PDB file of C-alpha atoms and ligand atoms in Angstrom:
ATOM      1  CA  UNK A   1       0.000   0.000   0.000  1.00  0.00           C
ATOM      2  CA  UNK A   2       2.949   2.314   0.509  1.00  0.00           C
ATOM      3  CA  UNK A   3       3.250   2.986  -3.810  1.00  0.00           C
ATOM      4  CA  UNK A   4      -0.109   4.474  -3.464  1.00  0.00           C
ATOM      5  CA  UNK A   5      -0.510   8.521  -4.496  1.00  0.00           C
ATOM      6  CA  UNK A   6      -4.049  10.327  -3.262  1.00  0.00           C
ATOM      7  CA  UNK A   7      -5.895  11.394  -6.654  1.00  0.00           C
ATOM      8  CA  UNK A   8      -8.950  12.365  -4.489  1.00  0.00           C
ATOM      9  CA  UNK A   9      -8.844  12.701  -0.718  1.00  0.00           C
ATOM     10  CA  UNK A  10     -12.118  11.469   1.090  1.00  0.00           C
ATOM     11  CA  UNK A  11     -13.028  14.845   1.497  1.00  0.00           C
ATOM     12  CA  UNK A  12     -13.205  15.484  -2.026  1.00  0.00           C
ATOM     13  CA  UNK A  13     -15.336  12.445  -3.081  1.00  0.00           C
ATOM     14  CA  UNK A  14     -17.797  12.933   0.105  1.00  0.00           C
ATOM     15  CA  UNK A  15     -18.264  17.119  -1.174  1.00  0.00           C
ATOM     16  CA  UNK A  16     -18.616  16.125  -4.707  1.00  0.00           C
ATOM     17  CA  UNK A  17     -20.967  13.134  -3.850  1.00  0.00           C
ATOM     18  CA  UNK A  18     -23.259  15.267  -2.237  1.00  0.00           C
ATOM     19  CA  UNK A  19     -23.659  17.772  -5.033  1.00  0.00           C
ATOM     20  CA  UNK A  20     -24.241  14.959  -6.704  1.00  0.00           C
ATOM     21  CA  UNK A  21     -27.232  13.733  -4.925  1.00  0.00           C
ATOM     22  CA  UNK A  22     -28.367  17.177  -4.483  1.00  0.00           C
ATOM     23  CA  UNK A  23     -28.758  17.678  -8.392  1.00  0.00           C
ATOM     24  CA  UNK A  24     -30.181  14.517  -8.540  1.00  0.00           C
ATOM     25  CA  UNK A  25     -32.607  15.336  -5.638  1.00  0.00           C
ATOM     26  CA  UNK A  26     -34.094  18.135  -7.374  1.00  0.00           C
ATOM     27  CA  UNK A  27     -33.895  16.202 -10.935  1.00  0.00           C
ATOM     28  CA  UNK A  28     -36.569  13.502  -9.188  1.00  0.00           C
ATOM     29  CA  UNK A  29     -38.901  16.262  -8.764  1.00  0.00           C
ATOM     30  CA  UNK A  30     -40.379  14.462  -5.442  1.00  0.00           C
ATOM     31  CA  UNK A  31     -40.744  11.105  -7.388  1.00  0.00           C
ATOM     32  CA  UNK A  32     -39.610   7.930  -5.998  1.00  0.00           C
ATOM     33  CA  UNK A  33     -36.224   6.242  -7.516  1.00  0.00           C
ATOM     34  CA  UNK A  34     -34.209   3.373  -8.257  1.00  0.00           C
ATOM     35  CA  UNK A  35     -30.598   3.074  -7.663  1.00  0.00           C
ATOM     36  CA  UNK A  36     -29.225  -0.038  -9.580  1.00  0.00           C
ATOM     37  CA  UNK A  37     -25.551  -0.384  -8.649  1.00  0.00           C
ATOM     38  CA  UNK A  38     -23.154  -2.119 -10.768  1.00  0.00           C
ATOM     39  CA  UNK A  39     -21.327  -4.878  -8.391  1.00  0.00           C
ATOM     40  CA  UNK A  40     -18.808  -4.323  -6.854  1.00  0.00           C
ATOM     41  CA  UNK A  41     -17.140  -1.444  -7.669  1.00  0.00           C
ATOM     42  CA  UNK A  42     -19.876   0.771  -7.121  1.00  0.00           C
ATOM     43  CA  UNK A  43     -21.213  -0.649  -3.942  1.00  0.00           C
ATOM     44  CA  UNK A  44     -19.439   2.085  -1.763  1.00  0.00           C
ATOM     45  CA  UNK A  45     -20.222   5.099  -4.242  1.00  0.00           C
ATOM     46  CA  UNK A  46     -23.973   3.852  -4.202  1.00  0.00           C
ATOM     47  CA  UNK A  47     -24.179   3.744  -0.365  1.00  0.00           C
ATOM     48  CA  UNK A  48     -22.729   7.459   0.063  1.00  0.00           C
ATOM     49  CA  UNK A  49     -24.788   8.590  -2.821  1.00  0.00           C
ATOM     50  CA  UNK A  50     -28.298   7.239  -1.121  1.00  0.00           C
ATOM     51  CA  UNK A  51     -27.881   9.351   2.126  1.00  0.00           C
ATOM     52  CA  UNK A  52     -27.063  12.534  -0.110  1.00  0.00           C
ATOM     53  CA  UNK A  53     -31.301  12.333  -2.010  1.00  0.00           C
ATOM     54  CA  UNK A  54     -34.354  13.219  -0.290  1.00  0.00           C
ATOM     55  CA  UNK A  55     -36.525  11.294  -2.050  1.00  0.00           C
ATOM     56  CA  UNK A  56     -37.700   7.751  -1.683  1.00  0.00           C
ATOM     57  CA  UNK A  57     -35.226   5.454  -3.138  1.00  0.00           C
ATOM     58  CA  UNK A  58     -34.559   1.845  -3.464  1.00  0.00           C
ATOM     59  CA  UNK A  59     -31.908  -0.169  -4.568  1.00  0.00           C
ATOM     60  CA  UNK A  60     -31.161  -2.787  -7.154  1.00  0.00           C
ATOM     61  CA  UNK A  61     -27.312  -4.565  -8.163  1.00  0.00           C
ATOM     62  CA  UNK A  62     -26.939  -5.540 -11.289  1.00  0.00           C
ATOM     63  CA  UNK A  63     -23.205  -7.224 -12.379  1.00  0.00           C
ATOM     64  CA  UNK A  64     -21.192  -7.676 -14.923  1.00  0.00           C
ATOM     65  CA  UNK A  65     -17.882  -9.329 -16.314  1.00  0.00           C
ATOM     66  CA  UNK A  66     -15.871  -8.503 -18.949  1.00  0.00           C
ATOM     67  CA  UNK A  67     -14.256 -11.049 -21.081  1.00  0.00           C
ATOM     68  CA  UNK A  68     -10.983  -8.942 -21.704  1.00  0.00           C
ATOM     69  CA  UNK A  69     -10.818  -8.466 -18.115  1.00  0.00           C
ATOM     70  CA  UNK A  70     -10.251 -11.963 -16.881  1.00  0.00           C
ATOM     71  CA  UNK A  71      -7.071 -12.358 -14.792  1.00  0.00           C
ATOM     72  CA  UNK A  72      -3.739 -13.636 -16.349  1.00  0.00           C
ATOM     73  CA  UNK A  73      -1.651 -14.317 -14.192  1.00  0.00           C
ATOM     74  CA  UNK A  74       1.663 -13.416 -16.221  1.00  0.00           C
ATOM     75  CA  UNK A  75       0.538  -9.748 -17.195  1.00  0.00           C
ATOM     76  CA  UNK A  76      -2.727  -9.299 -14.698  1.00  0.00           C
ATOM     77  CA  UNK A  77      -1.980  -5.839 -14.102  1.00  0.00           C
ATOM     78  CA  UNK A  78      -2.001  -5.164 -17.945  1.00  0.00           C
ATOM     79  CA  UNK A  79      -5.255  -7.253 -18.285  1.00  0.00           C
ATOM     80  CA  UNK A  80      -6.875  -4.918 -16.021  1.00  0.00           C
ATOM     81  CA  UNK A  81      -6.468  -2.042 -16.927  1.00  0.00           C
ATOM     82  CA  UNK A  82      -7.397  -3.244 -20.512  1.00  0.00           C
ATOM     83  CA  UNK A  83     -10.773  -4.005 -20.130  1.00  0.00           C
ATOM     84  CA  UNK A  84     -11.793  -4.514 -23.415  1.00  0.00           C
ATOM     85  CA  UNK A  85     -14.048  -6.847 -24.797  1.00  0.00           C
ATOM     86  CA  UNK A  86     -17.215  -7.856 -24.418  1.00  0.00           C
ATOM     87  CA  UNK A  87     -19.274  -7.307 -21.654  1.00  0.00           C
ATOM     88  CA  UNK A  88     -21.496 -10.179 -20.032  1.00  0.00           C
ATOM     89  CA  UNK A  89     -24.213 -10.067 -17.933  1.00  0.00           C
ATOM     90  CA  UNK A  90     -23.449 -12.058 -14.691  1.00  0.00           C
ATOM     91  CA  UNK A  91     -26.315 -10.759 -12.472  1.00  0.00           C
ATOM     92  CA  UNK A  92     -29.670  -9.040 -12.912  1.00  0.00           C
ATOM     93  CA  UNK A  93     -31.940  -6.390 -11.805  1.00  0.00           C
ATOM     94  CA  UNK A  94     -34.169  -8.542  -9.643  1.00  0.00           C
ATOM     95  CA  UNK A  95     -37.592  -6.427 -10.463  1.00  0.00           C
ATOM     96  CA  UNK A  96     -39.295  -4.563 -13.894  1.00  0.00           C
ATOM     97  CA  UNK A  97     -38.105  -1.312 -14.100  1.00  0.00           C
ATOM     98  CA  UNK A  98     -41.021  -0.661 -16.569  1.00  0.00           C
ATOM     99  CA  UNK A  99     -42.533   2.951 -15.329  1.00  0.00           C
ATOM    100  CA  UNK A 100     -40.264   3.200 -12.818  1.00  0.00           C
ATOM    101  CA  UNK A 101     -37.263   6.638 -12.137  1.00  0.00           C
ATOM    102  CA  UNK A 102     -33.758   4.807 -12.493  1.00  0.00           C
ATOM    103  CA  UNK A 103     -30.337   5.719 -11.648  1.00  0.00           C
ATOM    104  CA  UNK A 104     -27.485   3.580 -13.419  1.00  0.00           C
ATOM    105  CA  UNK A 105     -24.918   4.359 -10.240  1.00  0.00           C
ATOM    106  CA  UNK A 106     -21.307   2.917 -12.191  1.00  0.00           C
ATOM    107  CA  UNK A 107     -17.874   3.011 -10.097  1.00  0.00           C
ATOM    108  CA  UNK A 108     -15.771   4.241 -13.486  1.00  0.00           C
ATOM    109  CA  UNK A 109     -16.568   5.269 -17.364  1.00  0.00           C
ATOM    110  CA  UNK A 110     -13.430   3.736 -19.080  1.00  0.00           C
ATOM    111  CA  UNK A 111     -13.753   2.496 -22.890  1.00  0.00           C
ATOM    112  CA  UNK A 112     -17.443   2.894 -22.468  1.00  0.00           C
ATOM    113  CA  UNK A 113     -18.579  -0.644 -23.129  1.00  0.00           C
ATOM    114  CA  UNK A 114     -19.764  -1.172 -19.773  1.00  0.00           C
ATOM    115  CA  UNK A 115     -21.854   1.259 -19.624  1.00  0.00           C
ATOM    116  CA  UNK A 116     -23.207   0.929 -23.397  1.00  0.00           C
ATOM    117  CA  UNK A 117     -24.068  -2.741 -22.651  1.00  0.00           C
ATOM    118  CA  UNK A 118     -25.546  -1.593 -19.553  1.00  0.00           C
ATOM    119  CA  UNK A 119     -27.535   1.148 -20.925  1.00  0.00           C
ATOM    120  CA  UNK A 120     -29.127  -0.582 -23.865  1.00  0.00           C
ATOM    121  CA  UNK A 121     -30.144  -3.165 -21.490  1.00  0.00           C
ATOM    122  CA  UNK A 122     -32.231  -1.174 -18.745  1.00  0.00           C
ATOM    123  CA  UNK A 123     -33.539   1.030 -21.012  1.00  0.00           C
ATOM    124  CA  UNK A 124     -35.126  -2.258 -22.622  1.00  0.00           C
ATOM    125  CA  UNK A 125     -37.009  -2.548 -19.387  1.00  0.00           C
ATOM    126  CA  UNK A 126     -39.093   0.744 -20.629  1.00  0.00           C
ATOM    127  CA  UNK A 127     -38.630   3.389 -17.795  1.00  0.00           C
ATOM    128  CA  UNK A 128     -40.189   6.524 -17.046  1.00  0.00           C
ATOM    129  CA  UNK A 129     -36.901   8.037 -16.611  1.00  0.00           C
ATOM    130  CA  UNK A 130     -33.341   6.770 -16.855  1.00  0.00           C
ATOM    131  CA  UNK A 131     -30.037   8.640 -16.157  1.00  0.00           C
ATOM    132  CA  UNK A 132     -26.436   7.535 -15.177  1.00  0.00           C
ATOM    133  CA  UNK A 133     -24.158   8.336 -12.422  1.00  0.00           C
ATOM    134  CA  UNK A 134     -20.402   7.970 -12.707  1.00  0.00           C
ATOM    135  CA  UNK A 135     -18.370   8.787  -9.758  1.00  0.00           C
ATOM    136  CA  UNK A 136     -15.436   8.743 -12.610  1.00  0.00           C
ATOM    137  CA  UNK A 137     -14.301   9.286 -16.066  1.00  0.00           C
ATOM    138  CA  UNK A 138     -11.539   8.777 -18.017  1.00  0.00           C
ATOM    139  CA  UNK A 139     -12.839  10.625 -21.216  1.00  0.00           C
ATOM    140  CA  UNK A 140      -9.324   9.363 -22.781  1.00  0.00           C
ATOM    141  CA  UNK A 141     -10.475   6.067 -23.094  1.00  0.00           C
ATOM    142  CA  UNK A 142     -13.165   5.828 -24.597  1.00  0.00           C
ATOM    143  CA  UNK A 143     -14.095   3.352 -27.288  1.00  0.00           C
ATOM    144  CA  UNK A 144     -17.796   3.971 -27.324  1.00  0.00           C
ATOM    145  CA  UNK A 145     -19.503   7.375 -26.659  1.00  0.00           C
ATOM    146  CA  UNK A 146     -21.459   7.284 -23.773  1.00  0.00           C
ATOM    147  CA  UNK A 147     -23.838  10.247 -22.625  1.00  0.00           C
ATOM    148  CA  UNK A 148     -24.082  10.364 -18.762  1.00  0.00           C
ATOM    149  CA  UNK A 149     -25.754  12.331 -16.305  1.00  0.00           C
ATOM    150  CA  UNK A 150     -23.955  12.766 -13.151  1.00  0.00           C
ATOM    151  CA  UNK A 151     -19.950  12.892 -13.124  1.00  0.00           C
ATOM    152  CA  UNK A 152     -18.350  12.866 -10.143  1.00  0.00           C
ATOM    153  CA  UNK A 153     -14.504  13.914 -11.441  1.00  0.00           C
ATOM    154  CA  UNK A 154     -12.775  13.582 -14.865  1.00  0.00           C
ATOM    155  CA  UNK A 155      -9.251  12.160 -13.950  1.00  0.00           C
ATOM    156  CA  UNK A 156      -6.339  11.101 -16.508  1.00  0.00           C
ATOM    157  CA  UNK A 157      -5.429   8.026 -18.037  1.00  0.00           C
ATOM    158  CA  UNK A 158      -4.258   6.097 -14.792  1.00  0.00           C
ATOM    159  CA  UNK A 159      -5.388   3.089 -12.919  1.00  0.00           C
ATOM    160  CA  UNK A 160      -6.980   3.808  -9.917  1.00  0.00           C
ATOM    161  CA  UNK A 161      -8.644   2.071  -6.666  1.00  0.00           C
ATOM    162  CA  UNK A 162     -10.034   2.934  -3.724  1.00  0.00           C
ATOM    163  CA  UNK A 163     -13.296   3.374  -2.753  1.00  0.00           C
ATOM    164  CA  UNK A 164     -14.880   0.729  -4.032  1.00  0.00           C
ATOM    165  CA  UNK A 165     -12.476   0.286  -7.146  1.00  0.00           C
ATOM    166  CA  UNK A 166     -10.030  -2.812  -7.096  1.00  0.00           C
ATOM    167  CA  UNK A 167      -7.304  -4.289  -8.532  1.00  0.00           C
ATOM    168  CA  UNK A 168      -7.723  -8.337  -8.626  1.00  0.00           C
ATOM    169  CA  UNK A 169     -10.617  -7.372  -5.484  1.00  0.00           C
ATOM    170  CA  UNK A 170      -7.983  -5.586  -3.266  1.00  0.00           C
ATOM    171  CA  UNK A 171      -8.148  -1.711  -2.286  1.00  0.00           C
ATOM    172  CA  UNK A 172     -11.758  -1.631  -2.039  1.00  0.00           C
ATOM    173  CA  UNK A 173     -11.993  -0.613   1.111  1.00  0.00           C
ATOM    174  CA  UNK A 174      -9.333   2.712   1.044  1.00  0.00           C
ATOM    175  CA  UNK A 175     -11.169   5.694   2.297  1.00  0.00           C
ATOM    176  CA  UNK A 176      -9.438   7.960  -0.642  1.00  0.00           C
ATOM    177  CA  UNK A 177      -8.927   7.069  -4.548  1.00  0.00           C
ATOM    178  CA  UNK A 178      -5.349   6.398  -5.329  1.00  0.00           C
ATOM    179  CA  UNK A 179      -3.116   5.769  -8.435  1.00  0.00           C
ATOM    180  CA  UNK A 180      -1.798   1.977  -8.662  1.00  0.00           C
ATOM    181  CA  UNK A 181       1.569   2.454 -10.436  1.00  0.00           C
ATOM    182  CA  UNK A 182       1.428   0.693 -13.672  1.00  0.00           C
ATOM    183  CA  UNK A 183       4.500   0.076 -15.517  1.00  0.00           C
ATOM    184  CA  UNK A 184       3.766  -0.119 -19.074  1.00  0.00           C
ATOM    185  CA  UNK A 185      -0.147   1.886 -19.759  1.00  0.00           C
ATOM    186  CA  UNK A 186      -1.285  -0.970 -21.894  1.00  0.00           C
ATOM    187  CA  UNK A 187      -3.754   1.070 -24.536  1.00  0.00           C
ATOM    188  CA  UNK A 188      -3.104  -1.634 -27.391  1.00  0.00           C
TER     189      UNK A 188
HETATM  190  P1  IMP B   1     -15.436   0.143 -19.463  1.00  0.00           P
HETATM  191  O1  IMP B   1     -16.391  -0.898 -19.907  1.00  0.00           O
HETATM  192  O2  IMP B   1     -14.122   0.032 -20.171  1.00  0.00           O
HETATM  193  O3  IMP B   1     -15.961   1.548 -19.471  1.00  0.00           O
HETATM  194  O4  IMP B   1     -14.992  -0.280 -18.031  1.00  0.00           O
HETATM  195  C1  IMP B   1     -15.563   0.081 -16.883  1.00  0.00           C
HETATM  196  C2  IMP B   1     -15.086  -0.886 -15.829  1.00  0.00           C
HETATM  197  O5  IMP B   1     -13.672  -1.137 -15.921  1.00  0.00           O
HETATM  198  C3  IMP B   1     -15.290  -0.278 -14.477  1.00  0.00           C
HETATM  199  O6  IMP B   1     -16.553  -0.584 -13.972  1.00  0.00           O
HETATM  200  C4  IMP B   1     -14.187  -0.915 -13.675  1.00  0.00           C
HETATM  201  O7  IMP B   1     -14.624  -2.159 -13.179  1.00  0.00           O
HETATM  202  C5  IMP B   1     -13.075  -1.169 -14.640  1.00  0.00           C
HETATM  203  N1  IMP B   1     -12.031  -0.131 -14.579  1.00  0.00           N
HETATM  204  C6  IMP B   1     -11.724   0.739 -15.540  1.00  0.00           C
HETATM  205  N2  IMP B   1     -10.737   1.560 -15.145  1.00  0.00           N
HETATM  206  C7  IMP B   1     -10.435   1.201 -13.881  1.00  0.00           C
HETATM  207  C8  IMP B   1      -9.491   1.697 -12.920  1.00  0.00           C
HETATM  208  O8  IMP B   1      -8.722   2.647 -13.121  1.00  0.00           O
HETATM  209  N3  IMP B   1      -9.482   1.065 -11.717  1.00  0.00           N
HETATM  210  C9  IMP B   1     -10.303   0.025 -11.421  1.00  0.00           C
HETATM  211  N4  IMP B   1     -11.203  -0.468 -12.294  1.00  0.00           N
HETATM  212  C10 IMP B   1     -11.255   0.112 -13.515  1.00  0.00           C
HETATM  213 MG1   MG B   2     -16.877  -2.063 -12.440  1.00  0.00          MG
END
């Protein structure tokens, strides 16, 4: 843990959070809605987010896996941080979202095919609203334009973890969001 440099303090994220759930307070106009949270990485962000709207909310996870994202063991770091390919579908909303006010609540907007995969398949459950919370971007990377709502910071081309974010499931649990150092930035 020592190789780890702050990108954004605790402080930051819980200020920025809150702005966040303020604007989407006032965006739900009084109407109840539904926080689906991709697993894992956005467990933490969803949890703080919650407590920041006054309106009636619920929650639903939803996860995903991404094929390019598997672990090799020779180059895992590499693997990563590549997460390309495509994206599968490894757990489900567990009600209809049909009529319903939703909030897509992602850790990270990388390539965008998370997000895209995500998108096309909630709004499939027909809606009344849908938006999309990202507590990061890394506009660099994208592959695949991807329109969101609510961004919590726009950060450079580096591998982060930290609240929430892991690499191979550790750092979750750090209070702040720190750079990994990465050797080699592996954008082939
Ligand atoms: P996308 O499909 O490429 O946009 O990937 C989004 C997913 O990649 C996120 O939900 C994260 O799981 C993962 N990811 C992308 N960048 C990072 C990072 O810097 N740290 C940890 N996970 C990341
Ligand atoms: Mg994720």
């Amino acid at each position: 843990m020592d190789d780890l440099k702050v990108l954004l303090s605790r402080e930051q994220i819980a200020d920025r959070v809150a702005a966040m759930g303020k604007q989407i307070t006032a965006d739900a106009k009084g109407e109840p809605v539904i926080f689906v949270g991709v697993l894992k990485g956005a467990a933490i962000f969803l949890s703080d987010l919650v407590r920041q709207v006054e309106v009636d909310a619920t929650f639903e996870f939803i996860a995903v896996s991404s094929y390019g994202n598997r672990p090799d063991p020779s180059d895992e770091l590499r693997r990563a941080w590549d997460s390309t390919g495509e994206v599968r579908l490894t757990k489900d909303v567990d009600q209809s979202l049909r009529g319903k006010n939703v909030v897509l609540v992602e850790d990270i907007l990388d390539t965008g095919l998370t997000l895209t995969f995500l998108k096309r398949l909630l709004l499939g459950h027909k809606p009344k609203s849908f938006r999309v919370a990202v507590l990061l971007d890394k506009p660099s990377r994208r592959q695949l334009p991807v329109d969101v709502d609510y961004t919590g910071f726009a950060i450079p081309d580096e591998f982060v973890v930290g609240y929430g974010l892991d690499f191979a499931e550790q750092y979750r649990n750090l209070p702040d969001i720190c750079v990994l150092p990465i050797a080699s930035n592996g954008t082939g």
